[in-house]
PDB file of C-alpha atoms in Angstrom:
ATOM      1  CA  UNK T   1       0.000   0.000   0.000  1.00 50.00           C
ATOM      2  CA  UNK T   2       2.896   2.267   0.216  1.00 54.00           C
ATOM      3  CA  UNK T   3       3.088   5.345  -2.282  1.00 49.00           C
ATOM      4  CA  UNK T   4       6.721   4.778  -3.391  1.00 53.00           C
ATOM      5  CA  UNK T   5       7.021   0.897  -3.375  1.00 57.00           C
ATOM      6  CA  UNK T   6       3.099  -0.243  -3.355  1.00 56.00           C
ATOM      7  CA  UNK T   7       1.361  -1.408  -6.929  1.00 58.00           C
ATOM      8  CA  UNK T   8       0.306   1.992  -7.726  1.00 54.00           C
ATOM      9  CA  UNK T   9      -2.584   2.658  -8.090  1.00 55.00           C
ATOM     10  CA  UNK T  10      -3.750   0.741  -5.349  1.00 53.00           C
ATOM     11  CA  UNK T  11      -1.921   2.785  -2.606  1.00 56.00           C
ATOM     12  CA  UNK T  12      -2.281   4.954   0.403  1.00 59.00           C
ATOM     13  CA  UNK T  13      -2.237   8.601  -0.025  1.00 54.00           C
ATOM     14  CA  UNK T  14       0.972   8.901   2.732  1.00 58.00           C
ATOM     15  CA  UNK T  15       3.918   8.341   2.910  1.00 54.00           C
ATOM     16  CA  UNK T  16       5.649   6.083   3.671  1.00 50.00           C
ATOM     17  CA  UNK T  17       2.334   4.778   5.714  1.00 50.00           C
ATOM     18  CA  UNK T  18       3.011   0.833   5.173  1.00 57.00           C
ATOM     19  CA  UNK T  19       6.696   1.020   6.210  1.00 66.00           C
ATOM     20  CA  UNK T  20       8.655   0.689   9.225  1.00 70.00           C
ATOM     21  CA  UNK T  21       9.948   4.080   8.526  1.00 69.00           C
ATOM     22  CA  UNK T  22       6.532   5.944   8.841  1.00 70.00           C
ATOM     23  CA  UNK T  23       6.942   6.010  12.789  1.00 71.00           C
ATOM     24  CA  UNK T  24      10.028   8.171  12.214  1.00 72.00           C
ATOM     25  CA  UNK T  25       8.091  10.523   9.556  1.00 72.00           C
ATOM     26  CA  UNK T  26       4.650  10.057  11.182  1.00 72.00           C
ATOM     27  CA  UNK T  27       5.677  10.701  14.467  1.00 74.00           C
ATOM     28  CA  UNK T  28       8.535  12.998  14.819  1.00 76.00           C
ATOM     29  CA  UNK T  29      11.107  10.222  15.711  1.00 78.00           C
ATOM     30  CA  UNK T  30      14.829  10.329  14.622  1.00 77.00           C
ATOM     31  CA  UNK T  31      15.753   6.951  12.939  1.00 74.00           C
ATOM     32  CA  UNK T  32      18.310   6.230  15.601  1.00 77.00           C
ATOM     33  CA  UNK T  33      15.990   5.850  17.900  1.00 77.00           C
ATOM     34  CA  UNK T  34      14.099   2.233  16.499  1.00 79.00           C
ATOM     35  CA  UNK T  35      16.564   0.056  17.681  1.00 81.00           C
ATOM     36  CA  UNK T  36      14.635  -3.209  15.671  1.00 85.00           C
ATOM     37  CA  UNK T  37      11.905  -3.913  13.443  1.00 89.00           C
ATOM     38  CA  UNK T  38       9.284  -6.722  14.103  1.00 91.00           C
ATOM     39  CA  UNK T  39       7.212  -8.001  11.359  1.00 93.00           C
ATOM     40  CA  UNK T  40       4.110  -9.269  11.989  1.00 95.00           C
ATOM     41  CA  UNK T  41       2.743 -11.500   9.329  1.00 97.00           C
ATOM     42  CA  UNK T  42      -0.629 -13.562   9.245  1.00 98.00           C
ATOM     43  CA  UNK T  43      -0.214 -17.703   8.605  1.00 98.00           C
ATOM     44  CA  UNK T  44      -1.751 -16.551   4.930  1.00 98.00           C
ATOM     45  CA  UNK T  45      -2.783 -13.918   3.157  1.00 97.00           C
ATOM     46  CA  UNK T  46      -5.587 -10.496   3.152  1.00 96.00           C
ATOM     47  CA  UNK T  47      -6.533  -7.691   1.097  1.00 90.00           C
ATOM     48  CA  UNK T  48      -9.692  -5.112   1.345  1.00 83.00           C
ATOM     49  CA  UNK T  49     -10.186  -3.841  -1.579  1.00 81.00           C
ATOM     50  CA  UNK T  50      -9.293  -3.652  -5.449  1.00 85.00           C
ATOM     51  CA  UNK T  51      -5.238  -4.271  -6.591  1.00 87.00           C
ATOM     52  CA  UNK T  52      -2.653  -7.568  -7.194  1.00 91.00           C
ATOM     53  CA  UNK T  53      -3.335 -10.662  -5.176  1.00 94.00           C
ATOM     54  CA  UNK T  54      -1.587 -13.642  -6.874  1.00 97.00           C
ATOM     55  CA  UNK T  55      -3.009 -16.536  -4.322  1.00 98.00           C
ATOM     56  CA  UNK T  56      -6.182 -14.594  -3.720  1.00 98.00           C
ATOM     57  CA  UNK T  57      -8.349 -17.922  -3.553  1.00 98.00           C
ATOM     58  CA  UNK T  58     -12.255 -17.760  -5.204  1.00 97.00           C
ATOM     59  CA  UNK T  59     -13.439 -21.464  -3.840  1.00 97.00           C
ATOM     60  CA  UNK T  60     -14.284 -22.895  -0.747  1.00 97.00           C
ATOM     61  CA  UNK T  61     -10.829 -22.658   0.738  1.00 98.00           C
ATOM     62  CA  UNK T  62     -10.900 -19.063   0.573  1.00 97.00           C
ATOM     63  CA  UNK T  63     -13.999 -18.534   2.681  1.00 97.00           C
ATOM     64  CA  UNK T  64     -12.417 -21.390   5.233  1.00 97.00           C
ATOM     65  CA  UNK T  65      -9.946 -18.886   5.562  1.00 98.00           C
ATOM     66  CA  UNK T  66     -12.231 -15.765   5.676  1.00 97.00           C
ATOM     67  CA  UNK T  67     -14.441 -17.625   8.217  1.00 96.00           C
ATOM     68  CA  UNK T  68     -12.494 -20.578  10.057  1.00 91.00           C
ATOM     69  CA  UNK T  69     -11.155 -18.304  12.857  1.00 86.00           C
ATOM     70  CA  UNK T  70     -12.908 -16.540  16.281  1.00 90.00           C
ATOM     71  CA  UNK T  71     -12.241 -13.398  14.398  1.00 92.00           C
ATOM     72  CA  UNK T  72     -13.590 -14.037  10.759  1.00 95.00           C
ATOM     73  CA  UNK T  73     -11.882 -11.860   7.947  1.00 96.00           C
ATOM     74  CA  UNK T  74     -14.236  -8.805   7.425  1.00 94.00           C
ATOM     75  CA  UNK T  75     -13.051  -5.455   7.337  1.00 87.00           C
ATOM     76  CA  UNK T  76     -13.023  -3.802  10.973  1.00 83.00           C
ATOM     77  CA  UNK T  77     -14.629  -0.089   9.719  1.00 86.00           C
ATOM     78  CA  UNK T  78     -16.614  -1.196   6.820  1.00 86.00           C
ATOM     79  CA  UNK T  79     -17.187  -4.912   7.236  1.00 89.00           C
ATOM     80  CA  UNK T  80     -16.349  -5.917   4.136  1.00 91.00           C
ATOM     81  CA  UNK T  81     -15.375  -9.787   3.897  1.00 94.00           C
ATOM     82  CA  UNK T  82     -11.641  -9.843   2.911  1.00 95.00           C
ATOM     83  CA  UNK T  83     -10.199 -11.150   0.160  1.00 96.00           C
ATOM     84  CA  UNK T  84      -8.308 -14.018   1.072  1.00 98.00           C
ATOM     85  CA  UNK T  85      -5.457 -16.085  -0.095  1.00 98.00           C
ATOM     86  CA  UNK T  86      -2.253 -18.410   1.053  1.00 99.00           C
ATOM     87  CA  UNK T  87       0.842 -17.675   2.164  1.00 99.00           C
ATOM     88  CA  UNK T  88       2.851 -15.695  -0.152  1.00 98.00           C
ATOM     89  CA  UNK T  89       6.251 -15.911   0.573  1.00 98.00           C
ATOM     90  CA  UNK T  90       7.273 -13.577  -2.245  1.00 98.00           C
ATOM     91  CA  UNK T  91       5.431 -10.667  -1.104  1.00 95.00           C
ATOM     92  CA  UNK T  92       6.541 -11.302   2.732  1.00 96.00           C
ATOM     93  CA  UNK T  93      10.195 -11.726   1.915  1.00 96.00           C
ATOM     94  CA  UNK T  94       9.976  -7.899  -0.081  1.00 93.00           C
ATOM     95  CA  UNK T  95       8.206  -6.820   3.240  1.00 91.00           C
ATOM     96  CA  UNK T  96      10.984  -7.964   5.331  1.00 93.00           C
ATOM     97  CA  UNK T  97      13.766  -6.690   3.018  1.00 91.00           C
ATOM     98  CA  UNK T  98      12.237  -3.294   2.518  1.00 88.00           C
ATOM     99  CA  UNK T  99      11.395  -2.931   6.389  1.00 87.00           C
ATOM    100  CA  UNK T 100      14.479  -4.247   7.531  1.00 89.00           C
ATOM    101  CA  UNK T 101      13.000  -6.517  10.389  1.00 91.00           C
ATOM    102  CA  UNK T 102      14.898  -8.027  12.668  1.00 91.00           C
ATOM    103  CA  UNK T 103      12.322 -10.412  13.663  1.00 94.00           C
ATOM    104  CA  UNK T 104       8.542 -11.629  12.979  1.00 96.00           C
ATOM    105  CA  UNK T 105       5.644 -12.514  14.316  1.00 97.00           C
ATOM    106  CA  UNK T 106       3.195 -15.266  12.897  1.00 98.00           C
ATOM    107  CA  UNK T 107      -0.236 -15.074  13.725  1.00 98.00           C
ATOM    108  CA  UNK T 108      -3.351 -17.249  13.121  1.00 98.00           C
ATOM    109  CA  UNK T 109      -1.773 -19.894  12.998  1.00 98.00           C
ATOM    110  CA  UNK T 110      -4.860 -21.777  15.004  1.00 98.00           C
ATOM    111  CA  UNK T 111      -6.778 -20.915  11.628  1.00 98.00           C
ATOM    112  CA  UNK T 112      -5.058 -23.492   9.563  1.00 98.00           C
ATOM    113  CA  UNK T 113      -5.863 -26.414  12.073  1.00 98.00           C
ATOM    114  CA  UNK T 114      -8.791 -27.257   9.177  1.00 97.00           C
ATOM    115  CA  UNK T 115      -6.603 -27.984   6.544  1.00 98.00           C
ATOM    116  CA  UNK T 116      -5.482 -31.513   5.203  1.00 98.00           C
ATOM    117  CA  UNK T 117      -3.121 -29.787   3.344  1.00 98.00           C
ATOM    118  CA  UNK T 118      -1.471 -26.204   3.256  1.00 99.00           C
ATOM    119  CA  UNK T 119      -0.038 -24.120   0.039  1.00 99.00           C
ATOM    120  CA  UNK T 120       2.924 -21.469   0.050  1.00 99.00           C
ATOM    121  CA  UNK T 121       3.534 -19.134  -2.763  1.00 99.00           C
ATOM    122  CA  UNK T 122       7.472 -19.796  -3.398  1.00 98.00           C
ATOM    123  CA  UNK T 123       7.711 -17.803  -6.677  1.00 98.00           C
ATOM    124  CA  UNK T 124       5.776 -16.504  -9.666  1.00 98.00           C
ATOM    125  CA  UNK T 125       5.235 -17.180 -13.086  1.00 98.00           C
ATOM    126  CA  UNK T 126       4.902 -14.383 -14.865  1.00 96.00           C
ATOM    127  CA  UNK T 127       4.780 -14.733 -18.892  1.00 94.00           C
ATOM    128  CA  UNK T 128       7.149 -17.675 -19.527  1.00 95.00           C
ATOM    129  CA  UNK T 129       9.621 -16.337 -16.725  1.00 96.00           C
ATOM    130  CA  UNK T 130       9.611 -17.722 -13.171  1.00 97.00           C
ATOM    131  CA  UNK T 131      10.760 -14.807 -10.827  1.00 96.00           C
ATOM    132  CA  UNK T 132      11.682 -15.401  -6.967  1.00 96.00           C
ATOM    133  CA  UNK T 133      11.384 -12.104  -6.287  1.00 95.00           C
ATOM    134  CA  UNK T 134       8.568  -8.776  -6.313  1.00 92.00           C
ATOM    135  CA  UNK T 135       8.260  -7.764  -9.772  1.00 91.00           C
ATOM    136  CA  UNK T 136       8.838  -3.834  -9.944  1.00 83.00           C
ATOM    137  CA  UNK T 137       5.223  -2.930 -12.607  1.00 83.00           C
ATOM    138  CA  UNK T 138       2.478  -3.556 -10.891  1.00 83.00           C
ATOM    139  CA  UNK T 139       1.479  -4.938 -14.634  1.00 87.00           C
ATOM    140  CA  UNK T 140       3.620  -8.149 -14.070  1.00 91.00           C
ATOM    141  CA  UNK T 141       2.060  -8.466 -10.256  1.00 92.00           C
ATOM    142  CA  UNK T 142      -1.043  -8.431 -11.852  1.00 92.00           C
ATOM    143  CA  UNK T 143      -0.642 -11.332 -14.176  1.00 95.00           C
ATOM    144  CA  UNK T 144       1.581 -13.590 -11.937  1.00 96.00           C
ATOM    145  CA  UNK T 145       0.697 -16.788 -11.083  1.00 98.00           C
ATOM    146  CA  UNK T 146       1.811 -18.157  -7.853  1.00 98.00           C
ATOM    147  CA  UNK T 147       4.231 -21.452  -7.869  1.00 99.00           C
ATOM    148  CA  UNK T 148       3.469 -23.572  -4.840  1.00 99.00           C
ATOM    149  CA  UNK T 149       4.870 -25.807  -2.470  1.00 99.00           C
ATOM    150  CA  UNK T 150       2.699 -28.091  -0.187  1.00 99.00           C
ATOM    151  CA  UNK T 151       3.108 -29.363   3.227  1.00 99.00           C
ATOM    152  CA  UNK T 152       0.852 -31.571   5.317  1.00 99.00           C
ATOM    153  CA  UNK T 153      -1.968 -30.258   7.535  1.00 98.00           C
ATOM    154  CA  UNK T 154      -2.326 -31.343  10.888  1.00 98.00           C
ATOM    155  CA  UNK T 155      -6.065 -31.389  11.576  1.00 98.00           C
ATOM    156  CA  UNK T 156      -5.747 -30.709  15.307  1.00 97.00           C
ATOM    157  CA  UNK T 157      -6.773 -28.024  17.894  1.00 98.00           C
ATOM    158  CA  UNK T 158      -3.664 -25.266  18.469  1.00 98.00           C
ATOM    159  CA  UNK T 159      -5.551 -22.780  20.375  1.00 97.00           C
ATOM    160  CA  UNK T 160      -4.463 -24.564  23.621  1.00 97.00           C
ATOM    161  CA  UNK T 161      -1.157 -24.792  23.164  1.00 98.00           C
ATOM    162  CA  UNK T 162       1.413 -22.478  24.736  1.00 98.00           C
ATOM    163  CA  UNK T 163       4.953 -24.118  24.202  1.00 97.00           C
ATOM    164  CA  UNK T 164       6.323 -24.594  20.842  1.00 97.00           C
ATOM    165  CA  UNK T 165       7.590 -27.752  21.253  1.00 97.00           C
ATOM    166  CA  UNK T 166       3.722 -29.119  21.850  1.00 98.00           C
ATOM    167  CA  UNK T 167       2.922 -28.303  18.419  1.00 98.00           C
ATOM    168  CA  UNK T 168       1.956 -31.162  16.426  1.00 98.00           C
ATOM    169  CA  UNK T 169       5.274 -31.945  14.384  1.00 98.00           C
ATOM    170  CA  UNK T 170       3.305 -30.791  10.711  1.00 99.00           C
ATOM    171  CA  UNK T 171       2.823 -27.550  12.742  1.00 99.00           C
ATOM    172  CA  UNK T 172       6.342 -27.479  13.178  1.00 98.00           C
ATOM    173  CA  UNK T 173       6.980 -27.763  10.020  1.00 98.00           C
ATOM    174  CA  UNK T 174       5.104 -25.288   8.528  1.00 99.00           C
ATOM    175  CA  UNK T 175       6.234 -22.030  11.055  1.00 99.00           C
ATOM    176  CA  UNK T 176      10.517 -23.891  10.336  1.00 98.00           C
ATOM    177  CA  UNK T 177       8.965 -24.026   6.400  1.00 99.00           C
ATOM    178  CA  UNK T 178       7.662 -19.853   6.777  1.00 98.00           C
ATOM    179  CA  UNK T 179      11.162 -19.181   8.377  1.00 98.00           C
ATOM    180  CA  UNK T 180      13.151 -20.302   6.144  1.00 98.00           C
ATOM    181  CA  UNK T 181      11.100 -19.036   2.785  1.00 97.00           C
ATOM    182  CA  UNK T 182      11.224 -14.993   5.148  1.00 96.00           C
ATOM    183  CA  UNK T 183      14.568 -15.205   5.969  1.00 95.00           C
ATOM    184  CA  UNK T 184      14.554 -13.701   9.509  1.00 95.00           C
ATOM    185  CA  UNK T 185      13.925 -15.769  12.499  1.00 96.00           C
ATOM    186  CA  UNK T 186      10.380 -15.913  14.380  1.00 97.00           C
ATOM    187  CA  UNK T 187      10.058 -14.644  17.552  1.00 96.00           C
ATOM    188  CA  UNK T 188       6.580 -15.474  18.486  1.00 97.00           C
ATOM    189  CA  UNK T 189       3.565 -17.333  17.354  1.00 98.00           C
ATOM    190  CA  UNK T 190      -0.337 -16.857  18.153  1.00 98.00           C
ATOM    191  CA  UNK T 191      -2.669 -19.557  18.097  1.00 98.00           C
ATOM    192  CA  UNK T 192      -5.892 -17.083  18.862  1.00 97.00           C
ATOM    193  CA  UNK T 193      -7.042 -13.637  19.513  1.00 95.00           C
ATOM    194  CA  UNK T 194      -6.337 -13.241  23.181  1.00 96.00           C
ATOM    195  CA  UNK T 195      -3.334 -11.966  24.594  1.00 94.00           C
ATOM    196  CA  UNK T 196      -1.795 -15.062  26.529  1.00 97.00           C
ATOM    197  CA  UNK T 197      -2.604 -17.158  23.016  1.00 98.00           C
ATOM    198  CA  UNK T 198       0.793 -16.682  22.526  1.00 97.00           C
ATOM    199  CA  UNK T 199       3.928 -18.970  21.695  1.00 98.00           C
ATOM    200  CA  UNK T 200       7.274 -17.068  22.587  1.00 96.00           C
ATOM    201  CA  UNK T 201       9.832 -18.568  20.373  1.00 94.00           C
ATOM    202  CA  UNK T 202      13.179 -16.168  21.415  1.00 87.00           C
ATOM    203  CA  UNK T 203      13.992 -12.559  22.429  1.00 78.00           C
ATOM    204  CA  UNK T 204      13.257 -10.187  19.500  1.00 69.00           C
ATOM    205  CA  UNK T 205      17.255  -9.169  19.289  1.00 63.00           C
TER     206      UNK T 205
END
């Protein structure tokens, strides 16, 4: 959503609103000050509104996403349902990169207890090409077509669970598989809405 490095023209009027960087502009802070970045990424993906959304999903699985939480996916102000799509690992990995984050946060991850199995956008095919990274025109966004990579579901109940280590092992999998694919280590996990539905995976450094 970003002015400068959003898909223009589906962007915010300020700048630089969607980056780590608008709390030094928005708020009169020197840059020195913010010591670290945390990212804070949902277990797949949301938009409101027209623009790009290469895993955007039209069929069931999309509205098991929109709905299959205790906070279903409408927007908070207007209540529009939210468009809704898998993990794309592309479009996090620019986030992280253009933020600078020195850690992330994963949340939902309780919503994906329904799934048998779970897709991550690893790359896009756009035209003939297969590109690993953003494309710069929001032309090219708009035509990619997500490449993904499956892992198992694990069909259990998370929203329990407070240590990482009692995940169920294809849980495990999937928040090592997100790591790896973002590039900067986790620091926490939620498994719900509430505040002690947390999973503290190390010190944001």
């Amino acid at each position: 959503l970003d002015l400068d490095l959003g898909t223009y023209e589906y962007v915010t009027s300020s700048v630089p609103s969607s980056l780590a960087a608008g709390a030094a502009v928005g708020m009169g802070i020197g840059p020195t000050h913010i010591d670290t970045v945390l990212g804070v990424y949902k277990t797949y993906c949301t938009r409101v509104g027209n623009g790009p959304f290469p895993t955007e999903l039209f069929d069931e699985t999309g509205s098991m996403l929109r709905e299959g939480g205790p906070r279903p996916e409408y927007g908070s102000t207007t209540g529009r349902p939210r468009r809704c799509g898998w993990f794309d690992a592309v479009a996090a990995r620019f986030t992280a990169q253009a933020n600078g984050i020195g850690g992330a946060a994963l949340t939902r991850l309780d919503v994906l207890d329904q799934f048998d199995t779970i897709k991550v956008c690893t790359a896009y095919r756009v035209g003939s090409e297969t590109v690993k990274t953003m494309p710069a025109s929001g032309f090219d966004l708009a035509r990619a077509e997500p490449i993904y990579e499956e892992l198992p579901g694990w069909r259990s109940d998370t929203a329990g669970i407070r240590r990482y280590e009692d995940l169920p092992e294809a849980a495990q999998a999937y928040v090592q598989f997100i790591q790896e694919k973002l590039g900067v280590p986790l620091c926490l996990i939620s498994v719900g809405p509430e505040r002690e539905q947390a999973i503290s995976m190390r010190p944001l450094e």
